[in-house]
């Protein structure tokens, strides 16, 4: 069986791999912040932790060249992915029998190691995808990848919030292990060794590195590269920060932890999945920068409306709160699938791990700085002002997409 041989097989494989990426993300940026808030940890301390944990994703481009360079017949992208997943598991073992609120220092250290491994896995999966998938298929495939990501977030985000009360923190960690192991088997037994369509020449290690450096230098000379980095670093401020604080916000409004978990596992994720599929399809059918700009504006508008509802009644969630949260999740799905396809359009396959991880690193950098910033603003001025401040940043950089030139054919 070779899942890479057919479009359906590729969708299954990369959805499963992104499931293994989404599980730790759901745990670190929804379940853990909400649980810490329920255990009376200060929100500013929580957002500081989440902001720090994003840093390995933000700076993964520093070691991404190693993933591009250190490959041969015996060590492929599959081996990079597997090594990273094993390290993810090992880094969480010390937390199995600990209370996260009482061992904050150990929690931070272990999760930083986990984040480093997860970021390396992310680099390897994205480079693997770029090396085996045609540009015309990227939008739809990114939609299915976001489906896998969303299901992983649901399992270890909202699902973990429900399970904390039933099986305890340590057993939830064991489930996180399973989320990494299962896709690992599918990767190894469901595919053959990949052969990149445009491999780096192997005349010598020094010449290969010089070739990679030359291509990256060339990429840095183009306006599109810097426009993409600027948009990635600033454009997602509204939704990246909101994903961190909406669970603690509902806790402060009196919503039970388990109820947040149920909403995050079902309505939130279903809305995001539907949005991802529609966003991926639309970005394949229409000009990507225009599609991404429209979806970004929709996302900012829905989050700003949530801020208005919180401003009106900060302690008594109404039906409008829940409906708006669903609309936000749908908009995030639209924007994520389409924008990732756009970043892939701007990536050269032989340096895929390095260049694409640079775009993704900027996206994660946005999550880091916006999480810390919104925590500071909320501590001073409340949730509504914090939400609106991040919306203002996002809306200001959407016009950058007007100046981006991507061929209508979506060719790299």
XYZ file of C-alpha atoms in Angstrom:
412
model
C 0.000 0.000 0.000
C 1.277 3.437 -0.930
C -0.934 6.284 0.236
C 1.163 8.772 -1.730
C 0.039 7.222 -5.010
C -3.478 8.707 -5.071
C -5.131 12.022 -4.113
C -7.356 10.254 -1.580
C -4.397 8.464 -0.033
C -2.471 11.730 0.271
C -5.424 13.364 1.985
C -5.660 10.494 4.491
C -1.927 10.480 5.184
C -1.441 14.203 5.673
C -4.685 14.565 7.624
C -3.341 11.888 10.002
C 0.040 13.585 10.272
C -1.604 16.919 10.984
C -3.747 15.182 13.592
C -0.505 14.382 15.422
C 0.430 18.079 15.106
C -2.960 19.310 16.289
C -3.079 17.173 19.425
C -0.245 18.953 21.291
C -1.455 22.329 20.000
C -4.940 21.709 21.401
C -3.424 20.584 24.683
C -0.950 23.464 25.048
C -3.149 26.331 23.850
C -6.637 25.353 24.993
C -6.748 22.553 27.557
C -3.747 23.620 29.634
C -4.532 27.377 29.827
C -8.148 26.644 30.712
C -7.175 24.109 33.381
C -4.582 26.457 34.883
C -7.177 29.234 35.008
C -9.659 26.879 36.677
C -6.898 26.123 39.235
C -6.658 29.876 40.004
C -3.414 30.625 38.142
C -3.202 34.287 37.037
C -4.111 34.908 33.381
C -0.971 37.003 32.811
C 1.161 34.056 33.994
C -0.775 31.701 31.720
C -0.362 33.893 28.633
C 3.350 34.285 29.453
C 3.708 30.488 29.461
C 1.841 30.045 26.187
C 3.826 32.873 24.614
C 7.112 31.223 25.637
C 6.000 27.819 24.344
C 5.391 29.221 20.875
C 9.034 30.302 20.538
C 10.337 26.938 19.218
C 7.751 27.160 16.424
C 8.681 30.800 15.789
C 12.414 30.061 15.478
C 12.242 26.647 13.857
C 13.670 28.125 10.648
C 17.050 28.232 12.440
C 17.397 24.429 12.425
C 15.094 23.741 9.462
C 18.077 23.724 7.023
C 19.228 20.572 8.795
C 16.005 18.846 7.699
C 16.629 19.939 4.104
C 20.304 18.983 4.153
C 20.560 15.853 6.330
C 18.654 13.458 4.074
C 19.816 10.436 2.130
C 18.635 6.970 1.119
C 18.601 5.820 4.750
C 17.314 8.960 6.464
C 14.292 10.612 4.864
C 11.572 13.019 5.912
C 9.764 10.031 7.452
C 12.660 9.430 9.805
C 12.777 13.086 10.805
C 9.056 12.967 11.605
C 9.389 9.765 13.635
C 12.399 11.001 15.634
C 10.544 14.191 16.500
C 7.437 12.279 17.608
C 9.484 10.026 19.889
C 11.110 13.078 21.456
C 7.653 14.617 21.969
C 6.626 11.552 23.955
C 9.820 11.407 26.024
C 9.590 15.079 27.034
C 6.164 14.599 28.654
C 6.953 11.514 30.734
C 8.069 13.541 33.836
C 4.650 15.273 33.939
C 2.533 12.110 34.160
C 2.264 12.113 37.973
C 2.473 15.885 38.567
C -0.062 18.649 39.228
C 0.640 21.335 36.596
C -0.371 24.257 38.825
C 1.944 23.106 41.635
C 5.014 22.308 39.489
C 5.035 25.288 37.164
C 8.820 25.303 36.668
C 9.014 21.628 35.709
C 5.925 22.068 33.540
C 7.565 24.932 31.630
C 10.840 23.042 31.081
C 9.183 19.833 29.863
C 6.766 21.660 27.605
C 9.580 23.688 26.030
C 11.327 20.422 25.106
C 8.017 19.093 23.816
C 7.461 22.257 21.774
C 10.954 22.009 20.230
C 10.252 18.431 19.118
C 6.767 19.310 17.872
C 8.155 22.240 15.878
C 10.725 19.938 14.259
C 7.940 17.500 13.402
C 6.026 20.408 11.863
C 9.010 21.372 9.690
C 9.448 17.805 8.477
C 5.780 17.200 7.668
C 5.423 20.443 5.718
C 8.609 19.798 3.732
C 7.440 16.232 3.054
C 4.119 17.580 1.775
C 5.718 20.158 -0.517
C 8.061 17.508 -1.961
C 5.278 15.099 -3.030
C 2.232 17.295 -3.776
C 1.577 19.303 -6.944
C 0.715 23.042 -6.613
C -2.764 22.536 -8.112
C -3.627 20.147 -5.255
C -2.319 22.238 -2.365
C -5.456 24.189 -1.499
C -7.704 21.145 -1.106
C -4.950 19.173 0.614
C -4.381 21.998 3.062
C -8.098 21.900 3.794
C -7.855 18.203 4.690
C -4.679 18.799 6.650
C -6.548 21.386 8.695
C -9.312 18.810 9.220
C -6.705 16.523 10.771
C -5.275 19.427 12.752
C -8.738 20.383 14.003
C -9.577 16.831 15.061
C -6.275 16.652 16.947
C -7.086 19.934 18.669
C -10.539 18.602 19.535
C -9.187 15.367 20.960
C -6.544 16.929 23.211
C -8.046 20.404 23.584
C -11.742 20.182 24.352
C -11.533 16.432 24.903
C -8.807 16.852 27.495
C -10.889 19.407 29.394
C -13.656 16.816 29.682
C -11.307 13.979 30.591
C -9.338 15.856 33.269
C -12.216 15.320 35.723
C -12.735 11.697 34.704
C -9.267 10.186 34.390
C -6.880 12.828 35.727
C -4.046 14.871 34.247
C -1.552 11.978 34.003
C -3.821 9.706 31.965
C -4.555 12.562 29.573
C -0.799 12.734 28.957
C -0.862 9.037 27.998
C -3.570 9.802 25.437
C -1.334 12.516 24.029
C 1.311 9.812 23.517
C -1.174 7.749 21.499
C -1.945 10.707 19.240
C 1.708 10.723 18.153
C 2.186 6.957 17.868
C -0.802 6.042 15.685
C 0.031 8.348 12.721
C 3.650 7.192 13.045
C 2.664 3.643 12.105
C 0.524 4.874 9.221
C 3.476 6.882 7.896
C 5.880 3.941 7.912
C 3.607 1.106 6.825
C 1.369 3.075 4.469
C 3.988 4.752 2.277
C 7.145 3.991 0.397
C 10.304 6.044 0.791
C 9.697 9.427 -0.778
C 11.816 10.681 -3.654
C 11.687 14.500 -3.829
C 10.836 15.724 -7.321
C 13.709 18.226 -7.270
C 16.453 16.887 -4.982
C 19.474 18.905 -4.016
C 22.541 17.702 -5.924
C 24.793 15.531 -3.825
C 28.183 16.257 -5.424
C 29.498 17.171 -1.981
C 28.124 18.315 1.345
C 29.685 21.744 0.991
C 28.291 22.306 -2.504
C 24.829 21.132 -1.378
C 24.838 23.619 1.490
C 26.045 26.379 -0.833
C 23.220 25.573 -3.236
C 20.637 25.775 -0.445
C 22.138 29.058 0.783
C 22.100 30.461 -2.754
C 18.426 29.630 -3.251
C 17.453 31.100 0.113
C 19.406 34.254 -0.664
C 17.572 34.526 -3.967
C 14.229 34.123 -2.206
C 15.080 36.978 0.167
C 15.481 39.353 -2.767
C 11.821 39.110 -3.770
C 9.091 41.414 -2.508
C 6.649 38.521 -2.115
C 8.901 36.903 0.494
C 8.899 39.936 2.768
C 5.200 40.654 2.246
C 4.439 37.048 3.248
C 6.649 37.288 6.355
C 5.037 40.587 7.400
C 1.539 39.205 6.921
C 2.401 36.016 8.806
C 3.964 37.934 11.695
C 1.127 40.446 12.156
C -1.968 39.396 10.213
C -3.030 36.611 12.582
C -2.755 38.647 15.787
C -6.532 38.720 16.305
C -7.236 34.999 16.047
C -3.902 33.685 17.380
C -4.336 35.598 20.634
C -8.046 34.802 20.826
C -7.392 31.063 20.616
C -5.357 31.392 23.814
C -7.764 33.467 25.895
C -11.250 32.292 24.979
C -11.143 29.319 27.369
C -9.924 31.383 30.370
C -12.402 34.118 29.365
C -15.293 31.658 29.675
C -13.928 30.420 33.015
C -13.966 34.018 34.318
C -17.520 34.361 33.004
C -18.606 31.410 35.168
C -18.710 28.613 32.552
C -17.720 25.161 33.792
C -14.493 23.628 32.487
C -16.294 20.524 31.155
C -18.817 22.661 29.244
C -15.992 24.512 27.553
C -14.516 21.139 26.653
C -17.734 19.928 25.047
C -18.053 23.105 23.004
C -14.391 22.949 21.921
C -14.736 19.278 20.924
C -17.906 19.629 18.866
C -19.277 23.008 17.645
C -15.903 24.779 17.614
C -14.076 21.993 15.769
C -16.928 21.170 13.375
C -17.110 24.855 12.395
C -13.348 24.984 11.901
C -13.335 21.775 9.812
C -16.074 23.057 7.511
C -14.286 26.382 7.177
C -10.988 24.643 6.351
C -12.521 22.564 3.559
C -14.315 25.550 2.037
C -11.255 27.768 2.418
C -8.978 25.230 0.729
C -11.398 24.733 -2.163
C -11.887 28.476 -2.660
C -8.156 29.146 -2.661
C -7.650 26.582 -5.438
C -10.478 28.054 -7.508
C -9.789 31.777 -7.145
C -6.773 34.076 -6.839
C -5.209 33.199 -3.477
C -4.119 36.625 -2.159
C -7.640 38.006 -2.727
C -9.223 34.963 -1.067
C -6.870 35.187 1.918
C -7.556 38.923 2.314
C -11.317 38.397 2.327
C -11.126 35.574 4.846
C -8.755 37.586 7.064
C -11.219 40.492 7.144
C -14.069 38.109 8.008
C -12.050 36.614 10.865
C -11.176 40.010 12.336
C -14.800 41.179 12.100
C -16.160 38.136 13.941
C -13.560 38.426 16.727
C -14.193 42.164 17.088
C -17.923 41.405 17.456
C -17.068 38.916 20.205
C -15.194 41.694 21.971
C -18.310 43.879 21.758
C -20.488 41.141 23.277
C -18.014 40.701 26.129
C -17.949 44.467 26.646
C -21.752 44.539 26.937
C -21.985 41.711 29.468
C -18.653 40.285 30.638
C -19.948 37.858 33.278
C -23.095 36.326 31.780
C -22.549 34.480 28.469
C -25.581 34.615 26.197
C -26.578 32.527 23.190
C -24.951 35.198 21.018
C -21.590 34.375 22.647
C -21.769 30.736 21.571
C -23.002 31.538 18.065
C -20.189 34.063 17.597
C -17.591 31.592 18.856
C -18.781 29.145 16.195
C -18.524 31.865 13.534
C -14.989 32.669 14.695
C -13.952 29.008 14.418
C -15.431 28.831 10.899
C -13.532 31.986 9.875
C -10.268 30.686 11.353
C -10.664 27.531 9.256
C -11.224 29.584 6.093
C -8.164 31.745 6.746
C -5.788 28.992 7.860
C -6.290 26.640 4.903
C -6.113 29.414 2.304
C -3.146 31.256 3.819
C -1.059 28.089 4.217
C -1.679 27.265 0.549
C -0.527 30.792 -0.300
C 2.684 30.331 1.686
C 3.307 27.036 -0.135
C 2.981 28.889 -3.444
C 5.875 31.077 -2.354
C 8.116 28.138 -1.362
C 10.799 26.503 -3.517
C 10.683 22.662 -3.085
C 14.450 21.967 -2.682
C 14.539 24.328 0.315
C 10.988 23.621 1.454
C 11.801 22.821 5.087
C 13.757 26.055 5.503
C 11.682 28.529 3.507
C 8.209 27.331 4.452
C 9.244 27.027 8.089
C 10.297 30.672 7.864
C 6.734 31.630 6.951
C 5.320 29.319 9.589
C 7.868 30.603 12.093
C 6.600 34.122 11.498
C 3.036 32.849 12.005
C 4.054 31.247 15.295
C 5.962 34.379 16.234
C 2.678 36.224 15.820
C 1.100 33.773 18.249
C 3.905 34.321 20.751
C 3.948 38.111 20.854
C 0.168 38.514 20.562
C -0.467 36.019 23.408
C 1.838 37.913 25.750
C 0.521 41.302 24.611
C -3.160 40.437 25.013
C -2.497 39.088 28.515
C -0.909 42.395 29.521
C -3.744 44.457 28.002
C -6.445 42.284 29.566
C -4.818 42.621 32.999
C -4.994 46.410 32.652
C -8.150 47.078 30.612
C -10.227 43.868 30.433
C -11.035 41.264 27.815
C -12.875 43.518 25.333
C -10.059 46.052 24.974
C -7.507 43.247 24.713
C -9.461 41.608 21.882
C -9.967 44.887 20.016
C -6.289 45.833 20.261
C -5.243 42.631 18.499
C -7.973 43.102 15.868
C -6.552 46.546 15.104
C -3.116 45.061 14.389
C -4.555 42.421 12.050
C -6.742 44.785 10.055
C -3.844 47.158 9.415
C -1.731 44.535 7.584
C -4.413 42.945 5.385
C -3.760 45.547 2.604
C -0.253 44.071 2.209
C -1.853 41.262 0.201
C -2.777 43.748 -2.523
C 0.910 44.125 -3.379
C 1.587 40.380 -3.526
C 1.979 38.946 -7.017
C 1.109 35.246 -7.252
C 0.335 33.716 -10.684
C -3.274 32.791 -11.234
C -2.093 29.260 -12.098
C -0.731 28.897 -8.526
C 2.559 27.608 -9.973
C 5.540 27.856 -7.629
